[in-house]
Coordinates of C-alpha atoms in Angstrom, one line a residue:
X1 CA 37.8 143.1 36.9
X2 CA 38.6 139.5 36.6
X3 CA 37.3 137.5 38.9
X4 CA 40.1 135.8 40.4
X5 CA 41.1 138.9 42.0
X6 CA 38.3 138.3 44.4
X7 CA 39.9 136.4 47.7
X8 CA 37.6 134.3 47.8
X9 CA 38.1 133.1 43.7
X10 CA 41.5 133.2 44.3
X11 CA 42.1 130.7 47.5
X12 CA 39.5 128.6 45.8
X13 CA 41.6 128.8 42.4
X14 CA 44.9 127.8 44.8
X15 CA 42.8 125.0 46.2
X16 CA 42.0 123.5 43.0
X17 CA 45.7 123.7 41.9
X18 CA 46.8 121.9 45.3
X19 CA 44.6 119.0 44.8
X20 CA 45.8 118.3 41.4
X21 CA 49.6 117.7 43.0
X22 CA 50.8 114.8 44.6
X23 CA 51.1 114.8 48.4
X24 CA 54.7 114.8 48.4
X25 CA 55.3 117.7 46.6
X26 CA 52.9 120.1 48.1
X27 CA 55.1 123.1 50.0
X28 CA 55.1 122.7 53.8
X29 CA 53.3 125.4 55.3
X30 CA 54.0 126.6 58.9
X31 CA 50.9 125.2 59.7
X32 CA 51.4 122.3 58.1
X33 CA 54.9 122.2 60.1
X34 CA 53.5 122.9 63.3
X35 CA 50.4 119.9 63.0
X36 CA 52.8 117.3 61.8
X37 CA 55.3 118.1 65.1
X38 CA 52.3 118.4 67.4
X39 CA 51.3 114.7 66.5
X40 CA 55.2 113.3 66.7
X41 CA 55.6 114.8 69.8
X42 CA 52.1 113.2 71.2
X43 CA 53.4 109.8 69.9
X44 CA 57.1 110.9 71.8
X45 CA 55.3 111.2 75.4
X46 CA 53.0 108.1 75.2
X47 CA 56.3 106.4 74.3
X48 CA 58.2 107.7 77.5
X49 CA 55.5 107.0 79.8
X50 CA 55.0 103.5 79.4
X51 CA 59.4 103.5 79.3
X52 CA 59.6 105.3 82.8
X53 CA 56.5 103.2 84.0
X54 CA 58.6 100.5 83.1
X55 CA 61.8 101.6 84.4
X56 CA 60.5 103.6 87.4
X57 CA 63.2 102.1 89.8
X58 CA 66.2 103.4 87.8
X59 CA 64.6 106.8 86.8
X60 CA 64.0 107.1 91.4
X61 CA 67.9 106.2 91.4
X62 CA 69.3 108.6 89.1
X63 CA 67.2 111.2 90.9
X64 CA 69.3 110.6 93.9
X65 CA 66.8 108.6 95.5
X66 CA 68.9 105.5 96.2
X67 CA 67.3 103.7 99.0
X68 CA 68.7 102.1 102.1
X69 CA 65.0 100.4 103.6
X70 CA 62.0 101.2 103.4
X71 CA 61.3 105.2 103.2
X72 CA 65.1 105.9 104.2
X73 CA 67.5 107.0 101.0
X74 CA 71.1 106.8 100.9
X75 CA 71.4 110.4 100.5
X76 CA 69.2 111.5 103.0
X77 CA 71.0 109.1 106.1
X78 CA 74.5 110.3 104.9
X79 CA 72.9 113.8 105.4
X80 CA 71.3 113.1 109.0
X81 CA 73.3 110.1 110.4
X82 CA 76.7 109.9 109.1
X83 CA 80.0 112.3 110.0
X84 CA 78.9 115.8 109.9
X85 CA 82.5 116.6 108.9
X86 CA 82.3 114.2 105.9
X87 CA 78.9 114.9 104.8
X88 CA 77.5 117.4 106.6
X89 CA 78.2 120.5 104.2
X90 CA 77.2 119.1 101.1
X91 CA 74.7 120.1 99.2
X92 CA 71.6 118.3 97.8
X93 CA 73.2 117.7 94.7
X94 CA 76.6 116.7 96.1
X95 CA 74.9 114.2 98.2
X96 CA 73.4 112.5 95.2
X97 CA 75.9 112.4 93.4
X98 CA 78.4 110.6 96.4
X99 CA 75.5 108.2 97.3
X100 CA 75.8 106.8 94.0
X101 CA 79.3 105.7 94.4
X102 CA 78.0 103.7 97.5
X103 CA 77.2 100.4 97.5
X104 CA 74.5 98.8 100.1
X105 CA 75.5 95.8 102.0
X106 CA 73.6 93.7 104.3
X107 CA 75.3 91.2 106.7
X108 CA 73.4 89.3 108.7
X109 CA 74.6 88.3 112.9
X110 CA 77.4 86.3 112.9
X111 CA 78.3 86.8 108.8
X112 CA 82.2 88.2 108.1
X113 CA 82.1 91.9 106.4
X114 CA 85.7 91.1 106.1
X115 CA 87.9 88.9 107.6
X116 CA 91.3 89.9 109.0
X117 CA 94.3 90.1 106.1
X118 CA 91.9 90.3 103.5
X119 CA 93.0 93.0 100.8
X120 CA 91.6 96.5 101.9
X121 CA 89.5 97.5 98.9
X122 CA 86.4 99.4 100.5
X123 CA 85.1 102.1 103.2
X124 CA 82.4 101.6 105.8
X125 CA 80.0 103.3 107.2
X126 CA 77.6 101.5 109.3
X127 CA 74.1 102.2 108.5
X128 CA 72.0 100.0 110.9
X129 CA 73.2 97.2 113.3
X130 CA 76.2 96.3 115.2
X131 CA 79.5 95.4 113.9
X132 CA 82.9 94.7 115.8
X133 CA 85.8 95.4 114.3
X134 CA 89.2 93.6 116.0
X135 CA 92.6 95.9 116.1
X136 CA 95.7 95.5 117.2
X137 CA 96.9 97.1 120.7
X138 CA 100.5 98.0 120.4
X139 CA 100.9 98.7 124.3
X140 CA 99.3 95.4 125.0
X141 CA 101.1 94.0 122.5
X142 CA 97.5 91.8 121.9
X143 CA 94.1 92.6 119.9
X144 CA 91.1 93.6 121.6
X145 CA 87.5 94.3 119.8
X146 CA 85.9 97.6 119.0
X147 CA 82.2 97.9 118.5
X148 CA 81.1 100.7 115.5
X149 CA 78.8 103.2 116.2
X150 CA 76.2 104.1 113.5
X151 CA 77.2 106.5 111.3
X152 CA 80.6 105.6 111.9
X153 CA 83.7 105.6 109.0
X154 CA 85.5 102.8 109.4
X155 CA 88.5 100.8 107.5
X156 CA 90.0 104.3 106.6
X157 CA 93.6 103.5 108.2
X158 CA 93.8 100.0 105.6
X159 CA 91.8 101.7 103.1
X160 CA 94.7 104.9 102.5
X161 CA 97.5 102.6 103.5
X162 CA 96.5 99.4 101.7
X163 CA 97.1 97.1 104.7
X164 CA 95.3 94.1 104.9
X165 CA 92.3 94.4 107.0
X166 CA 91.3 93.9 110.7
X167 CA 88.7 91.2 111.5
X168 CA 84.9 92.8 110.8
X169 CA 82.1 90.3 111.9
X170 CA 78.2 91.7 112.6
X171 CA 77.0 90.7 115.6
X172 CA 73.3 91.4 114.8
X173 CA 71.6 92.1 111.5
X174 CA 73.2 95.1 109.8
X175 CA 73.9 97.5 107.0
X176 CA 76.7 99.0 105.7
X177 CA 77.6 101.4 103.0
X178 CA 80.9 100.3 100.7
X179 CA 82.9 102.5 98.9
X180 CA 85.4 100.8 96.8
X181 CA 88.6 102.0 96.1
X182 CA 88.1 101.8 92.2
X183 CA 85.0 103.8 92.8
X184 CA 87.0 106.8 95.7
X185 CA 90.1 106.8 93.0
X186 CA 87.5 107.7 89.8
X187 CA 86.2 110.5 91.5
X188 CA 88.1 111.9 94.5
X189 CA 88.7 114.8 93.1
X190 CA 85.0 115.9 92.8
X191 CA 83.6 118.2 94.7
X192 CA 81.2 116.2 96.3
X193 CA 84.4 114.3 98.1
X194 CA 86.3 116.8 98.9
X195 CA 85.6 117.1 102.8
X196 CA 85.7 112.8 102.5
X197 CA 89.2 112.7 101.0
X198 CA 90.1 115.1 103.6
X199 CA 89.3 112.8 106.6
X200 CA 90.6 109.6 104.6
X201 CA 94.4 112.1 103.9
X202 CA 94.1 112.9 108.0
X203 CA 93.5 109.4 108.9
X204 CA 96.1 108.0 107.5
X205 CA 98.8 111.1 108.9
X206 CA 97.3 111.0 112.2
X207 CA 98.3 107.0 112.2
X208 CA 101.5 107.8 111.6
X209 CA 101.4 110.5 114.1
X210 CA 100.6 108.4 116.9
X211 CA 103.2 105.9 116.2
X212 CA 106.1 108.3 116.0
X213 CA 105.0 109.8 119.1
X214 CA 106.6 106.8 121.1
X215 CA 109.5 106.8 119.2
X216 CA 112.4 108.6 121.1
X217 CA 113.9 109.8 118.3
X218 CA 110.8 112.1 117.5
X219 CA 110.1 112.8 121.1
X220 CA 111.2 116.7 121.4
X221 CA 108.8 117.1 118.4
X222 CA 105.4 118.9 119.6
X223 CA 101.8 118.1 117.9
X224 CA 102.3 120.2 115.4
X225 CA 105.8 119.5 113.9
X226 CA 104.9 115.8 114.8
X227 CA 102.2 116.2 112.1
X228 CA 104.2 118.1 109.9
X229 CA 106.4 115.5 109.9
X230 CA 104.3 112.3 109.4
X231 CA 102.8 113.8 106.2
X232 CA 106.2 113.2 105.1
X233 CA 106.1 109.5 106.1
X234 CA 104.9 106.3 103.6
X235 CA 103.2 103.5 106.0
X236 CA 104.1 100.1 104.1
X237 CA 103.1 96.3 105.4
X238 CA 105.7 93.9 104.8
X239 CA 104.4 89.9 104.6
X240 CA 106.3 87.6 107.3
X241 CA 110.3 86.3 106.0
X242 CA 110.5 89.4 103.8
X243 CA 113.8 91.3 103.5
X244 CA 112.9 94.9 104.3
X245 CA 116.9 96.5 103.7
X246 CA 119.8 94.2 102.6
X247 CA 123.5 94.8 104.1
X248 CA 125.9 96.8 102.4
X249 CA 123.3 98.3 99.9
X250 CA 122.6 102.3 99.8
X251 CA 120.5 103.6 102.3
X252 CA 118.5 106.8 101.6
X253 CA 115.6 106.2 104.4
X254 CA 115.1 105.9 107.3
X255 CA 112.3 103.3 109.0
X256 CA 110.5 103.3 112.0
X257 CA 108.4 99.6 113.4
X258 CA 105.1 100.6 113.9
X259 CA 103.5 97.1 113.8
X260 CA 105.1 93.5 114.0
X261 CA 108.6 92.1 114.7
X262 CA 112.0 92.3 112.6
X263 CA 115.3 90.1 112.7
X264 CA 118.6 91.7 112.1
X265 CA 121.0 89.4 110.9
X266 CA 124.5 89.4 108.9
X267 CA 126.4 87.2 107.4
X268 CA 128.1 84.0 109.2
X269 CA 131.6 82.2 108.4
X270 CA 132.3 82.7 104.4
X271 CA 128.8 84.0 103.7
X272 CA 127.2 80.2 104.0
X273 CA 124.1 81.4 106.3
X274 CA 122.7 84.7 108.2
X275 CA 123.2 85.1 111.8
X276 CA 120.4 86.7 114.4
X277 CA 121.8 89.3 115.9
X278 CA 118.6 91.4 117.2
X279 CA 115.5 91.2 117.1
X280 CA 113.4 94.9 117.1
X281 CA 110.1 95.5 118.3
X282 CA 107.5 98.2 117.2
X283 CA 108.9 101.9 118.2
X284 CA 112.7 101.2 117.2
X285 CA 114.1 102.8 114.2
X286 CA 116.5 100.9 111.5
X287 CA 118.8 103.6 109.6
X288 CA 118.9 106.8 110.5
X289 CA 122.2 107.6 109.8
X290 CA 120.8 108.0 106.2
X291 CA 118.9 111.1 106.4
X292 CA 122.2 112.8 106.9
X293 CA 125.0 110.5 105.4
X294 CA 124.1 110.8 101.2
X295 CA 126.9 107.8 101.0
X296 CA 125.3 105.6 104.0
X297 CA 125.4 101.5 103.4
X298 CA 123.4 99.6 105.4
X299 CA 125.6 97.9 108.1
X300 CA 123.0 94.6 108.3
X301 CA 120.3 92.8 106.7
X302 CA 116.5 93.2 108.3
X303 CA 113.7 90.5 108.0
X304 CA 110.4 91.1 109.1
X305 CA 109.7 88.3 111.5
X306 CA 105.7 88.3 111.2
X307 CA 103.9 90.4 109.5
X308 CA 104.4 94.2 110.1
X309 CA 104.1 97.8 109.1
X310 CA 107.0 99.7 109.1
X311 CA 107.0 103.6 108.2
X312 CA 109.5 105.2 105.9
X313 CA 110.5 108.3 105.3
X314 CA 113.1 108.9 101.9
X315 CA 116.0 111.5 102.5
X316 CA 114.6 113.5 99.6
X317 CA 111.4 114.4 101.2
X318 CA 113.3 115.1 104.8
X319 CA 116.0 117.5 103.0
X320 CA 112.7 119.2 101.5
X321 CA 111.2 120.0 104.3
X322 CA 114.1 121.0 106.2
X323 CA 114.7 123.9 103.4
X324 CA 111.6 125.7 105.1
X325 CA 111.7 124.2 109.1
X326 CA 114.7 125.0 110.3
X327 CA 113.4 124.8 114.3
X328 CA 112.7 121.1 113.5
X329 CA 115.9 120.6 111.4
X330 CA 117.6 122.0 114.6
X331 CA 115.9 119.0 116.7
X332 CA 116.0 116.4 114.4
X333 CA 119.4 116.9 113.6
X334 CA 120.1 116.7 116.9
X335 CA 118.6 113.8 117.4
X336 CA 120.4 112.1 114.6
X337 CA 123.7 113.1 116.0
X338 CA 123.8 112.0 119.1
X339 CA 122.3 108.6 118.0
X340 CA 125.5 108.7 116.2
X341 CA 127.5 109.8 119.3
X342 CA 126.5 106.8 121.4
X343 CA 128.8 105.0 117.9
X344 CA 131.8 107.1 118.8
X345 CA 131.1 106.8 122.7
X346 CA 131.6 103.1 121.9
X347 CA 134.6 103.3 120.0
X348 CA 136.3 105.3 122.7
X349 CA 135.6 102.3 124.9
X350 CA 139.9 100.2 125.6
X351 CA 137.4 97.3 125.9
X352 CA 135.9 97.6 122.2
X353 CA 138.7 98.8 120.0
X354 CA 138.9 95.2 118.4
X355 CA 135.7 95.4 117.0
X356 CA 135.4 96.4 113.5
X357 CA 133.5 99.6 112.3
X358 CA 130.1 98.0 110.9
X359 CA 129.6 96.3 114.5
X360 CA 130.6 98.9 116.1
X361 CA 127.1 100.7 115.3
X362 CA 125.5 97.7 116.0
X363 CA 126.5 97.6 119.2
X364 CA 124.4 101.1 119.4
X365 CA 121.4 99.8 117.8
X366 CA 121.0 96.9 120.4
X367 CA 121.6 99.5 123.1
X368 CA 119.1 101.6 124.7
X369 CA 119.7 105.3 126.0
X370 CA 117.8 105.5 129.2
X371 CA 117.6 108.2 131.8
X372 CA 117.3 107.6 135.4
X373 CA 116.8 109.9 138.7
X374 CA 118.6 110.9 141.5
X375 CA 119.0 108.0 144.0
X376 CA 118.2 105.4 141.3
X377 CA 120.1 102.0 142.6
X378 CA 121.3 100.3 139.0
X379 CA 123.4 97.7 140.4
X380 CA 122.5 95.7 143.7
X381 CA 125.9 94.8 145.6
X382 CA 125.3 90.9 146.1
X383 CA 122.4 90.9 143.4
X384 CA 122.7 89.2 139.6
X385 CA 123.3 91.7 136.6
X386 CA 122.9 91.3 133.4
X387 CA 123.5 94.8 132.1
X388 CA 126.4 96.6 130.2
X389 CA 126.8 100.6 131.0
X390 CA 128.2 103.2 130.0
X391 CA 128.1 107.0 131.9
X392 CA 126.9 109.3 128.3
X393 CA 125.9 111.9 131.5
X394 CA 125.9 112.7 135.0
X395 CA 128.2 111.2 138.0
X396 CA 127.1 107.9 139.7
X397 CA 128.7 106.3 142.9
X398 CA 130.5 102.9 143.7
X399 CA 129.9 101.5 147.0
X400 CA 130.9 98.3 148.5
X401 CA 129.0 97.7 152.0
X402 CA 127.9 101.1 151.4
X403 CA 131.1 102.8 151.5
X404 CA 132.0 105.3 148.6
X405 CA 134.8 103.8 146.7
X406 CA 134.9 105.8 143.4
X407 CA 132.9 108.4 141.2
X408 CA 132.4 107.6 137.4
X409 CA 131.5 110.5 135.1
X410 CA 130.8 110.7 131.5
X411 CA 132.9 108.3 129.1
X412 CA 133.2 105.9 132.5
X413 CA 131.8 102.3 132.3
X414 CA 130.2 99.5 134.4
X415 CA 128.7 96.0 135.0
X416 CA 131.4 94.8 132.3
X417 CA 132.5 91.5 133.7
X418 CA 128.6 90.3 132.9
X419 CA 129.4 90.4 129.5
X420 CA 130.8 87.3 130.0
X421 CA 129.9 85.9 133.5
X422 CA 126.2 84.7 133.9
X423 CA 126.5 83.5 138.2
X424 CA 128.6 85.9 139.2
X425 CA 127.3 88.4 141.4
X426 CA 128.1 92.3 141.7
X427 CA 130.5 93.2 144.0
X428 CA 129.6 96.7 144.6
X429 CA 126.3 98.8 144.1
X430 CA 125.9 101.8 141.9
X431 CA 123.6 104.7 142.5
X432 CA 123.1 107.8 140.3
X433 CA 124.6 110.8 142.6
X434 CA 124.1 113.5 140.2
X435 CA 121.1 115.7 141.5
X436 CA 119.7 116.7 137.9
X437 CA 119.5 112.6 137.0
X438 CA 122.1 110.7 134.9
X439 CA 122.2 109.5 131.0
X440 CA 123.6 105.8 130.2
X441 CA 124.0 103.9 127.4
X442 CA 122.8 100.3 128.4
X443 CA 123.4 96.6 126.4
X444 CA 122.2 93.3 127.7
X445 CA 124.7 90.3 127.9
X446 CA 122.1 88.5 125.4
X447 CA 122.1 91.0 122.7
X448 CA 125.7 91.8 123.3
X449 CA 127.3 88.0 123.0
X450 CA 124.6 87.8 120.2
X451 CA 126.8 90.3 118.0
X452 CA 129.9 87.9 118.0
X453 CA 128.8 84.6 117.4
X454 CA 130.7 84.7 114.5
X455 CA 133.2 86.6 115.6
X456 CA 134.8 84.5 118.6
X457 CA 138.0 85.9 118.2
X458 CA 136.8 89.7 119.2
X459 CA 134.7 88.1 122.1
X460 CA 137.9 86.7 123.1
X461 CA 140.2 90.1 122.6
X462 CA 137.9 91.9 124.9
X463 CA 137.3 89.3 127.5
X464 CA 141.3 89.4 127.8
X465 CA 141.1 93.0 128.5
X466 CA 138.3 92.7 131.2
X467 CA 140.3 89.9 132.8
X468 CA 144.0 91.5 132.5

């Protein structure tokens, strides 16, 4: 037998062969394979730890260890400190990823997070330190200062509504987290903001809600249909001078003044210049003829005096909801026509029939329906008045020297000679008689006289009939 069958012969016969063979084209062996990967891979590591040696503080970031101060991370005080609602439920890997969408801000005493109109870009939560935040009290009618609590969200009202800001100042050293609205808008609809977008989407209703709730119009609503109904609404802020509707264009909303002042005003002799005729406050609504009229105009022209925020709600979105509320249809309806009664109680005033159509419904928006008890005095024999009323419900006596002279009921009307008289004094009182309370429709001589003063001739017509 041959020797190179022998194993040993035979591997030292294939080793000969291999060294006579350039490097290159020798056949790559597993083990050959498996040594040349061993030594790329050592080379590989020694490589990445001098880079995260290097880069240590971004590797701890995009672990989710973002830090706030000295052992405290972002993720961890959103987790312990910050609205159990908002962050409470999320889990470890929810809360790094949202706490890299924060920014850390430090302010130090007396330095402006934000000063009041600035563009609302960003949401707060207050890490550490005091700030005070100023907003605006409606019933005061004045702004007072609120001091944030840590852990607290704040800005969320001007961050969903994109009204300029309210006046944020730190009164000691403090931090704050930021999220920009850039930064909310790339990824709201991750998982990780899910219970966050919820508070910012209730924030911004339950605004709304609070200012319809003083609104008469939306009074017989209860919490829940008030709710209902302010998801329905758009909150807008309107820059001082601006035109908010224009007279005679379409209306297909309606607005309600939650913040600021507007001017009603049409136009004077041969359209040279706008007259004042009103001026309306927050609480009163401009339009609401529209939900229900689909060919309504706008009878005047509104300008915002100041700044403001008015609320609008678009006819499509009311007829919407209506389709599948037909309690609240029921009340809102209601509402809206017997704003539009106190229009036809007007016409059916002798005194008012020269007045033309479009002021006619004026005269209802600068009048107020109030209610008043049993007993209630409205007019003081011997006293100054400077009210226009008219009976919409209920009975209410006449007395001179406290002697019954007549009854008015509904459709009946008093205190017209003020209209026009500013000494005279009334010559008889008038108390509500009706035991349930009475309803009237009331105008001041101010706002009335204020409708006309382009109009002399119809101030004229009527004072002729009051007269004889």
């Amino acid at each position: 037998m041959s020797s190179s069958c022998f194993p040993s012969a035979r591997h030292a016969a294939q080793r000969k062969r291999r060294q006579s063979v350039p490097a290159a084209n020798l056949p790559r062996t597993p083990r050959v394979i498996m040594n040349s990967e061993i030594k790329a891979a050592s080379s590989t590591t020694k490589n990445l730890r001098k880079k995260m040696a290097v880069h240590k503080p971004l590797i701890s970031q995009m672990k989710g260890k973002k830090m706030i101060s000295k052992g405290k991370t972002l993720s961890g005080f959103l987790k312990d400190f910050a609205s159990e609602r908002c962050f409470g439920k999320l889990s470890k890997r929810q809360l790094s990823s949202i706490s890299h969408c924060f920014t850390v801000t430090h302010v130090k005493n007396g330095e402006y997070l934000k000063r009041s109109g600035d563009p609302a870009c960003y949401l707060y939560v207050l890490v550490s330190g005091k700030i005070s935040m100023k907003s605006f009290n409606r019933k005061r009618n004045e702004l007072e200062q609120t001091q944030i609590e840590i852990g607290d969200i704040f800005g969320a009202t001007e961050f969903i509504h994109d009204f300029p800001v309210a006046e944020m100042v730190a009164i000691s050293d403090a931090c704050v987290l930021t999220l920009s609205r850039d930064m909310y808008m790339k990824h709201h609809t991750d998982s990780s903001f899910e219970f966050l977008s919820e508070y910012i989407l209730e924030s911004g209703i339950q605004f709304i809600a609070n200012r319809l709730r003083d609104v008469i119009f939306f009074s017989a609503l209860n919490s829940e249909q008030l709710w209902t109904v302010a998801s329905m609404f758009q909150a807008k802020f309107v820059q001082s001078k601006e035109i908010v509707v224009r007279q005679g264009e379409p209306g297909d909303s309606l607005l309600v003044i939650s913040n600021g002042e507007v001017a009603v005003t049409t136009p004077g002799t041969e359209n040279e210049f706008e007259v004042e005729i009103a001026r309306m406050t927050p609480g009163t609504i401009i339009g609401e003829l529209s939900l229900v009229q689909d060919d309504y105009k706008r009878l005047a022209t509104v300008r915002t005096v100041r700044d403001s925020v008015l609320l609008q709600l678009h006819r499509y979105h009311f007829a919407e909801f209506l389709e599948t509320a037909k309690q609240i249809h029921c009340k809102l309806r209601s509402a809206i026509l017997d704003r539009a009664a106190v229009n036809e109680t007007i016409q059916k005033i002798p005194l008012f029939e020269s007045i033309p159509a479009h002021k006619i419904h004026l005269v209802g928006t600068v009048s107020s329906v109030n209610r008043y008890p049993y007993s209630t005095v409205l007019i003081e024999q011997g006293e100054k008045n400077d009210r226009f009323f008219v009976v919409r419900q209920g009975e209410v006596n006449v007395l001179i020297n406290n002697t019954l002279i007549r009854k008015l009921v509904e459709g009946d009307y008093f205190g017209e000679m003020t209209l026009f008289t500013d000494a005279d004094r009334a010559s008889a009182s008038v108390t509500v008689s009706s035991p349930e309370g009475a309803t009237f429709l009331e105008c001041s001589r101010t706002d009335f006289r204020s409708l006309f003063l382009t109009e002399p001739g119809v101030l004229s017509d009527i004072q002729m009939r009051i007269l004889g």
